[in-house]
């Protein structure tokens, strides 16, 4: 199959289908993933074609989903589990942090846990409480886990293939508000490395680093800034653990300025880590302090307020202006 | 403390009014509490209609030997902790019958998911006992290869492993393998959500897993009454599989019931819960002080039910083992203790760089970076010393 335009959610579906076809050990597990195809229809049609043994509707028990996936992985399976929404991962957080992340190290490398945990995350869809959160830093902080997030359909397809192929547990955050965004997917392409950042728009004056749902906002901001004669480089980070600091460093050494954008609260978030490391690495190249734009230290607000809470074009451009003013 | 309140052989009060307070429930346990027993505390063989077993003299001596060696290993580990060779030890004293009985019920292809106290089960699986000591000495967090003996790593987080066991059993069923999974946990763990979720998953998927709860009456300082208002084995019914209470100090009953439950699982009849009613004779761990929460009388009462003593009584009375046998076993115990002691003292500390090893199967840029930085930092001392 050659290149085809598809939505981000369809790309994930195609990726799961490919994985189920190529490896009989791959399993899909989660709440409502079967007949319904998941609440976002991401697993649509998979149970029909691969059966209830491969695409498994589970009891409504998140710790149980991840805990049994660990057991299945110990038996040689490669489970891809779906957590229905970001805010519901916490009952499984214990299994992910105390068990999934650590077992390879505890066994001195004797057991491998190729488990993928898919989590639709982020806001902007007018949802009720617990349906809009961005908890990626809580996972990236944990040694033993890898954390990634695609921003477009092609990455959604390929990064999931790579996550499933990885012998490490991978937390795969899906930007749910981009599920319907369409872009080109070449299922015959040879993908780049899973944890490499990518320049998605070159520029000279400032680097704007984002991932997942914020990549589009960053690109829009760069386009708007271009109209004012500012040349903004946009980096799609793609991976929050590990973070591709080398690529960020290369970009910042050219532009001298860095603004990091994410939906998650700024405090102790991914942006904080990037600001600290890039300051260490690029101290003499920086023309301005690294700035961060993101959510506040507040619970994710009621949806009528989310446009204020989430970084939008104006807040990103404001940070760009501040950085350029140094 | 009325640890006996839910034990067997107490006639059930008929017509007792249903109480709404936990205090009264202690005296009137809900439902029947039949205890499967095949060997009485007096060393008498008794029959049970569902769990007949006819071990040969050699098998009986084997079970006895397992229990004695396990107890000796455990005592040696406790001593090593007192001597500062181990940071902590979780003793199984008193639970030898529950562990050896259940452990000897396993086939080679079966898989075990233990807590942190299953030293006797590890013994049955052929895990070298010295392997168990690394984590208590602080040189690793487990370290052995679970697949070489089908004995998973110890799990410290209470109840977590019951889900791993269930998932593994789901995999066994998918593979169509002739095997079952045995998951251990304590009475305290029965309160954990993961245990309830593992019951749900195993029932829904008819997974070949046997849950073996060692009710040793205590979760650190909390008695079983602080975990449940119904006898634990009765929980199973609500999830849709059978539960049975077995005399946990009776190695024959533990063997027979676990064998039957594993066979049920292997033949596609789904999970089963076994509650081994037993007693932790020592402290919870070497950090614990049981005198703060339980009476000496309680332990004395349970000493009369000692699992090893009762089998010894049977062996002696039936003339199945003589003085020479017991003397030989004593020597074997001494040798095991010495081997363990020597091995622990010779156990090297891990290399500094070990903390950067095995975190990821496929590597991780941050780990690589920090490993390199730390190596450089360590090397700077060597250079400084050489400079002097
Ligand atoms: C989730 C969790 N909470 C608390 C602890 C601390 N802790 C260790 S053992 C224990 C008691 C466990 O009792 P039980 O399940 O009856 O097993 P036993 O140790 O008596 O064999 C507790 C509270 C723990 N390890 N894990």
Coordinates of C-alpha atoms in Angstrom, one line a residue, chain A residues 25 27 29 53-54 56-59 61-65 67-68 70-72 74-75 77 94-95 98-99 101 103-112 142-146 166-168 241-242 245 277 281, chain B residues 109 113 135 140-147 152-157 160-161 163-168 170-172 174-175 177 194 197 200-201 204-205 357-366 369-370 373:
Chain A
X25 CA 1.3 -12.6 19.8
X27 CA -3.3 -8.6 21.6
X29 CA -7.2 -5.2 25.4
X53 CA -9.3 -13.8 21.5
X54 CA -7.1 -11.2 20.0
X56 CA -10.3 -8.5 24.1
X57 CA -13.1 -6.6 25.9
X58 CA -12.0 -6.4 29.5
X59 CA -13.8 -5.9 32.7
X61 CA -10.8 -2.4 35.9
X62 CA -7.7 -0.4 34.8
X63 CA -5.3 -2.0 37.3
X64 CA -6.6 -5.3 36.1
X65 CA -6.1 -4.4 32.4
X67 CA -1.7 -6.1 35.5
X68 CA -3.0 -8.9 33.4
X70 CA 2.0 -7.7 32.3
X71 CA 1.2 -11.4 33.0
X72 CA 0.4 -12.0 29.3
X74 CA 5.5 -12.6 30.8
X75 CA 3.9 -15.4 28.9
X77 CA 2.4 -12.0 24.3
X94 CA 0.4 1.6 40.4
X95 CA 0.8 -1.4 38.1
X98 CA 5.6 -0.3 40.5
X99 CA 5.5 -3.3 38.2
X101 CA 8.4 -0.1 34.6
X103 CA 10.4 -5.7 36.1
X104 CA 13.1 -5.7 33.4
X105 CA 15.6 -4.2 35.8
X106 CA 14.5 -6.4 38.8
X107 CA 15.1 -9.5 36.7
X108 CA 18.5 -8.2 35.6
X109 CA 17.2 -8.2 32.1
X110 CA 15.8 -11.7 32.1
X111 CA 12.2 -10.8 31.4
X112 CA 11.0 -8.3 28.9
X142 CA 9.5 7.0 35.8
X143 CA 12.7 5.1 34.8
X144 CA 11.8 2.0 32.8
X145 CA 9.0 3.6 30.8
X146 CA 9.2 5.2 27.4
X166 CA 9.8 -2.4 21.3
X167 CA 10.8 -4.8 24.1
X168 CA 10.2 -1.9 26.5
X241 CA 11.0 9.8 27.4
X242 CA 13.7 9.9 26.2
X245 CA 17.9 16.9 23.6
X277 CA 18.9 20.8 30.2
X281 CA 23.9 22.6 27.2
Chain B
X109 CA 5.1 -26.7 33.6
X113 CA 3.7 -15.9 41.4
X135 CA 17.1 -8.6 47.6
X140 CA 19.5 -6.6 43.8
X141 CA 15.7 -6.3 43.6
X142 CA 15.2 -10.0 42.7
X143 CA 17.8 -11.0 40.2
X144 CA 16.9 -14.5 39.4
X145 CA 15.5 -15.6 36.0
X146 CA 11.8 -16.4 36.7
X147 CA 11.7 -18.7 33.6
X152 CA 8.4 -15.3 39.4
X153 CA 10.3 -12.6 41.3
X154 CA 9.1 -11.8 44.8
X155 CA 6.6 -9.0 44.8
X156 CA 6.6 -6.4 47.6
X157 CA 3.6 -4.3 46.6
X160 CA 0.0 -6.9 42.6
X161 CA 1.2 -10.3 41.5
X163 CA -3.0 -9.8 38.4
X164 CA 0.3 -10.9 36.8
X165 CA -0.6 -14.5 37.6
X166 CA -4.1 -14.1 36.1
X167 CA -2.7 -12.5 32.9
X168 CA -0.1 -15.3 32.7
X170 CA -4.9 -16.2 30.4
X171 CA -1.8 -16.7 28.2
X172 CA -1.5 -20.3 29.2
X174 CA -4.5 -19.1 24.8
X175 CA -1.5 -21.3 24.2
X177 CA -0.8 -25.5 27.4
X194 CA -5.8 -5.8 42.6
X197 CA -9.7 -7.4 40.0
X200 CA -12.9 -10.8 38.3
X201 CA -10.6 -11.3 35.4
X204 CA -14.5 -13.8 33.4
X205 CA -11.8 -15.5 31.2
X357 CA 22.0 -1.6 33.8
X358 CA 18.8 -3.3 32.5
X359 CA 16.6 -0.3 33.0
X360 CA 15.5 -0.6 29.4
X361 CA 15.7 -3.5 27.0
X362 CA 16.4 -1.3 24.0
X363 CA 18.4 1.4 25.7
X364 CA 17.5 5.0 26.6
X365 CA 19.4 8.2 25.7
X366 CA 19.0 9.8 29.1
X369 CA 24.0 10.3 29.2
X370 CA 23.8 9.9 32.9
X373 CA 28.5 11.5 33.3

